[in-house]
Coordinates of C-alpha atoms and ligand atoms in Angstrom, one line a residue:
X1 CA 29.0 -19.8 -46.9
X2 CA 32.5 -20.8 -47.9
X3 CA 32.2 -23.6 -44.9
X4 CA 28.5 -24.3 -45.6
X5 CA 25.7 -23.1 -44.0
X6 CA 25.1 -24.9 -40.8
X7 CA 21.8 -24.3 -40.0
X8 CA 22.1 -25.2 -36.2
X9 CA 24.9 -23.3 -35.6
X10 CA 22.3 -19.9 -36.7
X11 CA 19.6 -20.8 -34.5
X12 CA 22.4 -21.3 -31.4
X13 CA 23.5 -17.9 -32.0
X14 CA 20.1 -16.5 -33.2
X15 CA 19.1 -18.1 -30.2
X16 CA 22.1 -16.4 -28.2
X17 CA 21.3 -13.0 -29.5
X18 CA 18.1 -12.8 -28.4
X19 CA 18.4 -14.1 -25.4
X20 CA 21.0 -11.2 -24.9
X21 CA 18.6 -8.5 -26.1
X22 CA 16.1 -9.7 -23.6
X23 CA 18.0 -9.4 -20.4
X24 CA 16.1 -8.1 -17.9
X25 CA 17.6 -4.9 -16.2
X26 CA 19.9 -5.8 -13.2
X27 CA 17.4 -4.0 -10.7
X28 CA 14.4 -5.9 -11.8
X29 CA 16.2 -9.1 -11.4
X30 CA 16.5 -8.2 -7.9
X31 CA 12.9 -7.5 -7.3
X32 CA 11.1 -10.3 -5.7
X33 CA 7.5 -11.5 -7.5
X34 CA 4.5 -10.0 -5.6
X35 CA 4.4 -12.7 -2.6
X36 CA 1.2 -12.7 -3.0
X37 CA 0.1 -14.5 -6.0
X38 CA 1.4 -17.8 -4.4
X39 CA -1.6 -17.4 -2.0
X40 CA -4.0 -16.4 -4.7
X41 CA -2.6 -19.7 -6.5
X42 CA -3.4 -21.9 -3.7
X43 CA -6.7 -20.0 -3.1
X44 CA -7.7 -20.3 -6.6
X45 CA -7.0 -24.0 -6.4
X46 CA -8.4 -24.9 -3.9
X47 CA -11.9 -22.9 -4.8
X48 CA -11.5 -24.7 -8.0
X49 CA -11.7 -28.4 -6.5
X50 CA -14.8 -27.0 -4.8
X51 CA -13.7 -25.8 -1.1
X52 CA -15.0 -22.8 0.4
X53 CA -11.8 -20.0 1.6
X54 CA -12.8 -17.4 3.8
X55 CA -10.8 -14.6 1.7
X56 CA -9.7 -11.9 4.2
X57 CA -6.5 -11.7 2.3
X58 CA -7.3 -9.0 0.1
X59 CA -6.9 -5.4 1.6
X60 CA -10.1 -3.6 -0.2
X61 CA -13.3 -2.7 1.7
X62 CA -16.9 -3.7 0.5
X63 CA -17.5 -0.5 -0.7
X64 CA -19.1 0.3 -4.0
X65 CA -18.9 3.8 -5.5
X66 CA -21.8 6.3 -4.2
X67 CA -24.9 4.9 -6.1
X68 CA -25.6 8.6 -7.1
X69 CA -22.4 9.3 -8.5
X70 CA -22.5 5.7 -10.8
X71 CA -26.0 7.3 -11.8
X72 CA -24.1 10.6 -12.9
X73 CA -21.7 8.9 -14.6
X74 CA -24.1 7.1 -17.3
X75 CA -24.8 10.1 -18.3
X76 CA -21.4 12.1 -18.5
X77 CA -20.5 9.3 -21.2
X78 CA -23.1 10.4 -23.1
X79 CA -20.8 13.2 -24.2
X80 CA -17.7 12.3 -26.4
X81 CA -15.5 14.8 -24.8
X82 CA -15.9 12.4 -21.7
X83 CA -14.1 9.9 -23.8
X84 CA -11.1 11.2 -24.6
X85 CA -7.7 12.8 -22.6
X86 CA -8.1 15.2 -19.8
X87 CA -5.3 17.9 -19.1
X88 CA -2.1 15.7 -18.1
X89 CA -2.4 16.8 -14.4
X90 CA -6.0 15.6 -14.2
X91 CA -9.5 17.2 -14.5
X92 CA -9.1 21.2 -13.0
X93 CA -12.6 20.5 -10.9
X94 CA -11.3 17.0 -9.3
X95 CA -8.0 18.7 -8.1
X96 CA -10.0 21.5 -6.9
X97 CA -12.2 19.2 -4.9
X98 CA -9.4 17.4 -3.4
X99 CA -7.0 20.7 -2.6
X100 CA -10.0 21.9 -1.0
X101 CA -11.1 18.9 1.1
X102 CA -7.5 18.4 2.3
X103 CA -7.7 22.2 3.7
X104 CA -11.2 22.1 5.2
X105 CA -11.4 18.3 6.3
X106 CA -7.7 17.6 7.0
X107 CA -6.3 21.0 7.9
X108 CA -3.5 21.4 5.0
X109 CA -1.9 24.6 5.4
X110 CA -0.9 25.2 1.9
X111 CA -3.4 23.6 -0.2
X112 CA -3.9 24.6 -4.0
X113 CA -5.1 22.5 -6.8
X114 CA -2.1 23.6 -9.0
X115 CA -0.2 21.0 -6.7
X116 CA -2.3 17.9 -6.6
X117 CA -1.7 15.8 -9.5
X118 CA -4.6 13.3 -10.6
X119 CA -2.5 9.4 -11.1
X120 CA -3.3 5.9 -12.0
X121 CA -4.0 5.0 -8.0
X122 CA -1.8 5.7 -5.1
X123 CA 1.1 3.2 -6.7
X124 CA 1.5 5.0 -9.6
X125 CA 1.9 8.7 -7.4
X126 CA 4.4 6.6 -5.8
X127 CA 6.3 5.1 -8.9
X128 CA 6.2 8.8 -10.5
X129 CA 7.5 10.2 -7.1
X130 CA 10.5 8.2 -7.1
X131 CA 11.0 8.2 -10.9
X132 CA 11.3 11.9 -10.5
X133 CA 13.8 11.9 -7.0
X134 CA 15.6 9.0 -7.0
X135 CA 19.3 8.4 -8.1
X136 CA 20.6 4.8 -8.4
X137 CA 22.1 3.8 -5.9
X138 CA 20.2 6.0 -3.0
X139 CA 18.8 4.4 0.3
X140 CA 15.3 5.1 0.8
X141 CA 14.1 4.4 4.0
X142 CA 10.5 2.7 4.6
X143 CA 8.8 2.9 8.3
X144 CA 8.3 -0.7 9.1
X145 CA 6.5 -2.8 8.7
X146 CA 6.6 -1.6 5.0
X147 CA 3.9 -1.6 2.2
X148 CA 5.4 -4.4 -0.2
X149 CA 5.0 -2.4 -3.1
X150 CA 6.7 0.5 -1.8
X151 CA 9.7 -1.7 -1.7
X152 CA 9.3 -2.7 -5.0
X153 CA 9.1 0.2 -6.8
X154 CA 11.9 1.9 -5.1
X155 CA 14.2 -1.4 -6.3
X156 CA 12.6 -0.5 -10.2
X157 CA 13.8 2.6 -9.8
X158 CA 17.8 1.3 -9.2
X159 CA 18.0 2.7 -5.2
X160 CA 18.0 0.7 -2.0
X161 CA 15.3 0.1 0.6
X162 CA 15.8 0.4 4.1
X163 CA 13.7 -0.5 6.5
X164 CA 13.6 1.3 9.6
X165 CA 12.2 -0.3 12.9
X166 CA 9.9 1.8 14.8
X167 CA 10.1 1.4 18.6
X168 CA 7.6 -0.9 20.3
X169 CA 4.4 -0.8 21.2
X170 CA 3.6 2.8 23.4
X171 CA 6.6 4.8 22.4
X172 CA 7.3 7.7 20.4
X173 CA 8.8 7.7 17.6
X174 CA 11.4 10.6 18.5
X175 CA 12.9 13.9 15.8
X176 CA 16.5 12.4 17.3
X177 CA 16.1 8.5 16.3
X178 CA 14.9 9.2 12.7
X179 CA 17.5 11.8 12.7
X180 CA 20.2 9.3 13.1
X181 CA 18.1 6.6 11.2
X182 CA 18.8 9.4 8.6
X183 CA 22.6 10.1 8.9
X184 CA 23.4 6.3 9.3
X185 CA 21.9 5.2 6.0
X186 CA 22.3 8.5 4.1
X187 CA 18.3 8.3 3.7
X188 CA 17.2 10.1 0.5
X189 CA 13.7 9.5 1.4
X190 CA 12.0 8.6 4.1
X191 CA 8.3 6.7 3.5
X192 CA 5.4 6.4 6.2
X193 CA 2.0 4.4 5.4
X194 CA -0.7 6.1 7.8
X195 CA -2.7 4.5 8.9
X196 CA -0.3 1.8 8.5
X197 CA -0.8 -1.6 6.0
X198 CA -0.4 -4.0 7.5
X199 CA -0.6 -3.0 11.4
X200 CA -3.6 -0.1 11.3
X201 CA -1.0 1.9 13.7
X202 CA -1.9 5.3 13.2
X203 CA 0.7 7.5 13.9
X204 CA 0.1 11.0 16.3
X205 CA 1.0 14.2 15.8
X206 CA 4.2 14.9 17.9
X207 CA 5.6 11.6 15.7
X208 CA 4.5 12.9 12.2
X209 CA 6.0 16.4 13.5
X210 CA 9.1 14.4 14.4
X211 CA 9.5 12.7 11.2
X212 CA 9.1 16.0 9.2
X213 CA 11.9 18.0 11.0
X214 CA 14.1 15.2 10.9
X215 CA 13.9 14.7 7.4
X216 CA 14.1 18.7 7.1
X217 CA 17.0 19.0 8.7
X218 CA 18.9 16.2 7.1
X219 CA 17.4 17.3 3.9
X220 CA 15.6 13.8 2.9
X221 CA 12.2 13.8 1.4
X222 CA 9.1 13.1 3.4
X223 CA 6.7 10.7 1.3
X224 CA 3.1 10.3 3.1
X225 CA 1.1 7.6 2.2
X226 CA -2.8 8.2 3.6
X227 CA -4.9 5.7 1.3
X228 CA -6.5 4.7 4.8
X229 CA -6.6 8.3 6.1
X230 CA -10.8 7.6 6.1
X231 CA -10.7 4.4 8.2
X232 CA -9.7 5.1 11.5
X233 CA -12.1 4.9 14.8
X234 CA -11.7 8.1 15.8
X235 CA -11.1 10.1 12.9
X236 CA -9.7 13.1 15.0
X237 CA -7.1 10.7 16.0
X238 CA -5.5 10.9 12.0
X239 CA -2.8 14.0 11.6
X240 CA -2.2 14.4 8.2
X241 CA 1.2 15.2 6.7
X242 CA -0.7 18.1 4.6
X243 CA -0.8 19.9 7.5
X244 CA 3.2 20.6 7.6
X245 CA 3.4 21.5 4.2
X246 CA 4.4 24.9 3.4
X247 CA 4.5 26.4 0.0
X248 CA 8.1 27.7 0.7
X249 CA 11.4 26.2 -1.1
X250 CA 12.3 24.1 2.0
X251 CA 8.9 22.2 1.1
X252 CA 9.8 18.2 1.8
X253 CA 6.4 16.5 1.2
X254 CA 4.6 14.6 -0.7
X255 CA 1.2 13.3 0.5
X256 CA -0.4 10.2 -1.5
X257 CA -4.1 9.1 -1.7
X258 CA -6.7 6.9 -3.9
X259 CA -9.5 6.3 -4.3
X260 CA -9.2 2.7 -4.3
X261 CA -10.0 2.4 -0.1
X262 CA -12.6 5.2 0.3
X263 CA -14.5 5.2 -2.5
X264 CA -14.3 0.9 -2.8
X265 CA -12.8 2.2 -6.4
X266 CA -9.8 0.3 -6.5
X267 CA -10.5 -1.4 -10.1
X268 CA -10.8 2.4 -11.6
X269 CA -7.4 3.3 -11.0
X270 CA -7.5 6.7 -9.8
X271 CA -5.2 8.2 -6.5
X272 CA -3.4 11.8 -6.1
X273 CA -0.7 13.0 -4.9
X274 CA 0.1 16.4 -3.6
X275 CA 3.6 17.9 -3.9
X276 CA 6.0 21.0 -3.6
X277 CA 5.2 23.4 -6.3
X278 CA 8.3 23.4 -7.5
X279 CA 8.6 19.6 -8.0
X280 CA 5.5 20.1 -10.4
X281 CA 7.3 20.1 -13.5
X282 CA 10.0 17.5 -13.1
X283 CA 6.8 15.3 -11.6
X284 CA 4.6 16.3 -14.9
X285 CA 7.5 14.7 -16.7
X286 CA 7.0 11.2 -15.4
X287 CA 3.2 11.4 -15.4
X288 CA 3.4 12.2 -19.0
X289 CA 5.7 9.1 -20.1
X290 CA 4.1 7.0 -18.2
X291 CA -0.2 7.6 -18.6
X292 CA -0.4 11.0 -20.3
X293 CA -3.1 11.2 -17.6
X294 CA -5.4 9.0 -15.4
X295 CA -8.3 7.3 -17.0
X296 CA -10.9 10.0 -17.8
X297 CA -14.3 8.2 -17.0
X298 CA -12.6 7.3 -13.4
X299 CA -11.6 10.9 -12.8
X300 CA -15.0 11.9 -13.7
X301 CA -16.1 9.5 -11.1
X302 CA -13.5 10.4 -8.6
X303 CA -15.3 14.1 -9.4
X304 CA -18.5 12.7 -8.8
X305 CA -18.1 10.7 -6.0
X306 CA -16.2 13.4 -3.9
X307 CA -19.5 15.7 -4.5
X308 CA -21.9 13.0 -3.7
X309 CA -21.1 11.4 -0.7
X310 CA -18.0 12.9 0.6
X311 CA -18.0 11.1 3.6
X312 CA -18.8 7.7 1.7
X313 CA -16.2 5.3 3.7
X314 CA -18.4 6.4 6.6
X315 CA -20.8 4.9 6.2
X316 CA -18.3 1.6 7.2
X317 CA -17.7 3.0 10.4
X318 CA -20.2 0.9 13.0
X319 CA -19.9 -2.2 11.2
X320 CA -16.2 -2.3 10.6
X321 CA -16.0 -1.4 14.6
X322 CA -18.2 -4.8 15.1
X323 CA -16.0 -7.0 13.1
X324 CA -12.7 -5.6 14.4
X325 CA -14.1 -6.3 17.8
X326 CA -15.1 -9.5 16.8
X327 CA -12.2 -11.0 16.0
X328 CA -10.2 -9.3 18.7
X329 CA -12.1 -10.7 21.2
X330 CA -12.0 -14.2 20.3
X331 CA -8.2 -14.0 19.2
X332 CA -7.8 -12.3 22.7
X333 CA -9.7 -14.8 24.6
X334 CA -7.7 -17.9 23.0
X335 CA -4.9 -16.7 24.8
X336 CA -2.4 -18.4 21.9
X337 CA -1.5 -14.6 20.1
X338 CA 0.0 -11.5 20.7
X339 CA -1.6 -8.9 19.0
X340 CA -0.6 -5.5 18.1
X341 CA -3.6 -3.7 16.1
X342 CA -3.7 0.2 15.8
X343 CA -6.9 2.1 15.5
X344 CA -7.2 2.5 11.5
X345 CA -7.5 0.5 8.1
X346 CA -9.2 -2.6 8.6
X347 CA -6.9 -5.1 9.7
X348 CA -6.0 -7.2 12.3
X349 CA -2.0 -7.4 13.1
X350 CA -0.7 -10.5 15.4
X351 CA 1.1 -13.6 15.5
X352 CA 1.5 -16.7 17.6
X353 CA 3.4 -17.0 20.6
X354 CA 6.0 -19.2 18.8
X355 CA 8.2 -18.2 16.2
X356 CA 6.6 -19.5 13.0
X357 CA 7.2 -19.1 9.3
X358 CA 4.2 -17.0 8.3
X359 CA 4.4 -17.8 4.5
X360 CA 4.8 -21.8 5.4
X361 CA 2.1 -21.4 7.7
X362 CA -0.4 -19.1 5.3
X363 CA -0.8 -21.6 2.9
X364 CA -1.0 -24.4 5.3
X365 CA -3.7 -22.9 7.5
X366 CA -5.4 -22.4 3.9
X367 CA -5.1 -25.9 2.8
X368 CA -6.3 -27.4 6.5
X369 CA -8.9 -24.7 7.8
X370 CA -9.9 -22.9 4.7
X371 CA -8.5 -19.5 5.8
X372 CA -6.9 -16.9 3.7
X373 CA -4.7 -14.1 5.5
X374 CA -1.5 -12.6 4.6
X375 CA 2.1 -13.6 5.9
X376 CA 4.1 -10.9 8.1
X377 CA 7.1 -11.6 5.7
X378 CA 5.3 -9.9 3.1
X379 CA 5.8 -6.7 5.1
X380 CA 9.5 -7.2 6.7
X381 CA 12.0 -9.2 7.7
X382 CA 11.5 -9.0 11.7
X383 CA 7.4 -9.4 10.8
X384 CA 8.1 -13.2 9.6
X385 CA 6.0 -14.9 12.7
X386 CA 3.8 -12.2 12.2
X387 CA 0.0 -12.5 10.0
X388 CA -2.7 -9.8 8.9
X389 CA -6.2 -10.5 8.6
X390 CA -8.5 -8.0 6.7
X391 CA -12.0 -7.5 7.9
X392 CA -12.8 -4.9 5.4
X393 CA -14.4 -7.4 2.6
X394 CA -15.7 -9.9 5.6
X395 CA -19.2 -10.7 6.0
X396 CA -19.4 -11.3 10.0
X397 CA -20.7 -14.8 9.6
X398 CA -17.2 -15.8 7.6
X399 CA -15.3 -13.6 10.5
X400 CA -16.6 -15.7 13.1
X401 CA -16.6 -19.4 11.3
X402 CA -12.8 -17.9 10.3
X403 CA -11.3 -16.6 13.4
X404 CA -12.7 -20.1 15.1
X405 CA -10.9 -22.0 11.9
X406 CA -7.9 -20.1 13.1
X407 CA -8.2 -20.6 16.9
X408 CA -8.3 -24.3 16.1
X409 CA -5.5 -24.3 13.8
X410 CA -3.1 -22.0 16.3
X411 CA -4.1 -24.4 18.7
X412 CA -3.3 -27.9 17.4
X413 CA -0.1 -26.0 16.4
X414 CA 0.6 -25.3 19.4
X415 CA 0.5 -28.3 21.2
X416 CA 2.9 -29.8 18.6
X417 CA 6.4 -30.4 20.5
X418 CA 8.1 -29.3 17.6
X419 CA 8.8 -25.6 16.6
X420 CA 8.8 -24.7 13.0
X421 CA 11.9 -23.5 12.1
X422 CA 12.0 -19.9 11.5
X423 CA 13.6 -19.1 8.0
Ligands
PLP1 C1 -0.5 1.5 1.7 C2 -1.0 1.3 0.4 N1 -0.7 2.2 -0.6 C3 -1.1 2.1 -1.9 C4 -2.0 1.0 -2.2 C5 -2.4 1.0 -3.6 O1 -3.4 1.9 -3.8 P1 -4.0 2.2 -5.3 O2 -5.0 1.1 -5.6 O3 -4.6 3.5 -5.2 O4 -2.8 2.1 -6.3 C6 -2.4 0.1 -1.3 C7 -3.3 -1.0 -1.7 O5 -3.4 -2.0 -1.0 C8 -1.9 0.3 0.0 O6 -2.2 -0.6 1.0

């Protein structure tokens, strides 16, 4: 006051202080924005100047909860204890169901509700996961091509992805390579996505077995993710990781699934994960801070839906098999792609014979042909020629007026003399 009060000079450093206090932690800052609402944007935008977009950008199936369960439902919120928090771990009879359906339908050997934990979706079983085991500064490896989020939420969390390439197409993934995979990058963690997003490669057996002991023996944690365990052609074909789990204290996994994919519940918010009993309390910790517990009325549909039509995604099978061999066959016959699909999920994995920029080209094929899919650089840096298509929200009419939208596009592309760069 003795120099006057200088109004500007308080709001610059009002100005300065609060900029300060909302600094954005030095991990987030290195997270990159979900890729994917730049496509939505462009979708959006273009819908709203009146042009149709074949959407198979979205990775959901047309799958409404069982009709029978919905039905159920009404009239479990007719009672208010339906309305308010269930036990932080989730509702005792939905964990039940799900301990018991991963013994009897997926062969876990050491199955007991006391170890599934009810979450917000299969994200948030992930994001409580490595809240609980990660250490800044750890290197947690993801089998590529990676799940975006995955990446994502192991940044938030202060450690470091790393992505490990899986050999090509046809060979085992081998106990000795993730071993030294391991040991190279001091892996904390090591995360699969089976059936995978975005390729559908399911993995066998012998490579889930390899995986395991590697990570065993090196002492890293095994994280499986299985939202798509209920898509796959020949369902014998998908080996869960809940069938290595012991209930002993050299325990490594943690098995994640939803209810997004197989009950076409993704809007409810509801997944599970199963883990070590001894992780249980440390695990309870971050479910607590974070939700308390998962929404009640979707656990009560979860419930509901498990008893009612167990095998709901099922019912998907023939159809998904007709639009998969759709678009395979006329992407095939076009000559202009490779393509390297596995047998689960719903997608289609492939990319053009010339390097492209997949995020360049997403929006462009969008703007000229009215086609939505997603760019391979959303999933890894040696996936950037590379695109996914999902058929599992497709009518087949839109898969064939899409897949000849993209034919024509690859094509004119093709015949161009010059090569867009690759970034
Ligand atoms: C591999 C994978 N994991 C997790 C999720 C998210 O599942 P939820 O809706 O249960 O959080 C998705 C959604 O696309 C996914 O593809």
């Amino acid at each position: 006051l003795a120099f006057g009060f200088q109004p500007w000079r308080a709001r610059v450093i009002a100005r300065r202080q609060t900029g300060s206090r909302m600094r954005v932690s030095e991990a987030f800052e290195k997270i990159r924005p979900a890729p994917v609402d730049s496509i939505n944007a462009m979708r959006l935008s273009l819908e709203a100047q009146g042009r149709k977009v074949l959407n198979f950008g979205q990775a959901i199936p047309d799958l409404s909860p069982p009709p029978a369960a919905l039905e159920a439902l009404r009239a479990r919120m007719e009672d208010r204890s339906a309305h308010v928090y269930t036990a932080d771990q989730g509702l005792p009879e939905l964990r039940e169901e799900l301990a018991r359906s991963l013994q009897a339908r997926f062969g876990g050997r050491a199955c007991g509700a006391g170890r599934i934990i009810v979450t917000a979706g299969a994200n948030h079983a992930f994001l409580i996961t490595c809240m609980t085991l990660l250490e800044p500064g750890d290197q947690v490896g993801l089998l590529s091509p990676y799940f975006l989020n995955h990446d994502m939420i192991v940044r938030a969390c202060g450690a470091t992805p790393v992505e490990l390439a899986l050999p090509g197409e046809g060979n085992e993934i081998t106990c000795k390579e993730v071993d030294r995979l391991i040991d190279r990058h001091r892996l904390r963690m090591v995360v699969m996505v089976n059936p995978s997003n975005p390729s559908g490669k399911v993995l066998s057996g012998q490579e889930i077995a390899n995986i395991h002991r590697a990570c065993r023996q090196r002492g890293a944690v095994l994280v499986a993710d299985e939202v798509y365990r209920m898509f796959v052609a020949a369902p014998q074909a998908f080996h869960s990781a809940a069938r290595l789990a012991e209930d002993d204290p050299s325990d490594n996994i943690i098995v994640i699934g939803s209810f997004s994919k197989e009950f076409g519940m993704s809007g409810w918010r509801v997944g599970w994960l199963q883990c070590p009993s001894r992780l249980l309390e440390q695990l309870m910790k971050a479910q607590d801070l974070s939700i308390i517990c998962a929404p009640h009325a979707a656990q009560e549909l979860a419930l509901l839906s498990m008893r009612a039509a167990p095998d709901h995604a099922l019912s998907k099978k023939e159809e998904y098999q007709s639009r998969r061999m759709l678009v395979l066959e006329r992407l095939q016959r076009s000559g202009l792609f490779q393509i390297n699909t596995g047998e689960g999920a719903f997608f289609i994995w492939f990319r053009p014979l010339k390097d492209v920029d997949s995020e360049t080209v997403c929006l462009d094929l969008m703007a000229r042909s009215g086609v939505c899919i997603m760019p391979g650089a959303f999933f890894g840096r040696p996936w950037r020629s590379w695109f996914r298509l999902s058929y599992g929200n497709a009518r087949i009419e839109d898969l064939a007026a899409g897949t000849e939208g993209m034919v024509g596009y690859f094509g004119a592309e093709s015949q161009r003399a010059e090569v867009r760069p690759t970034r």
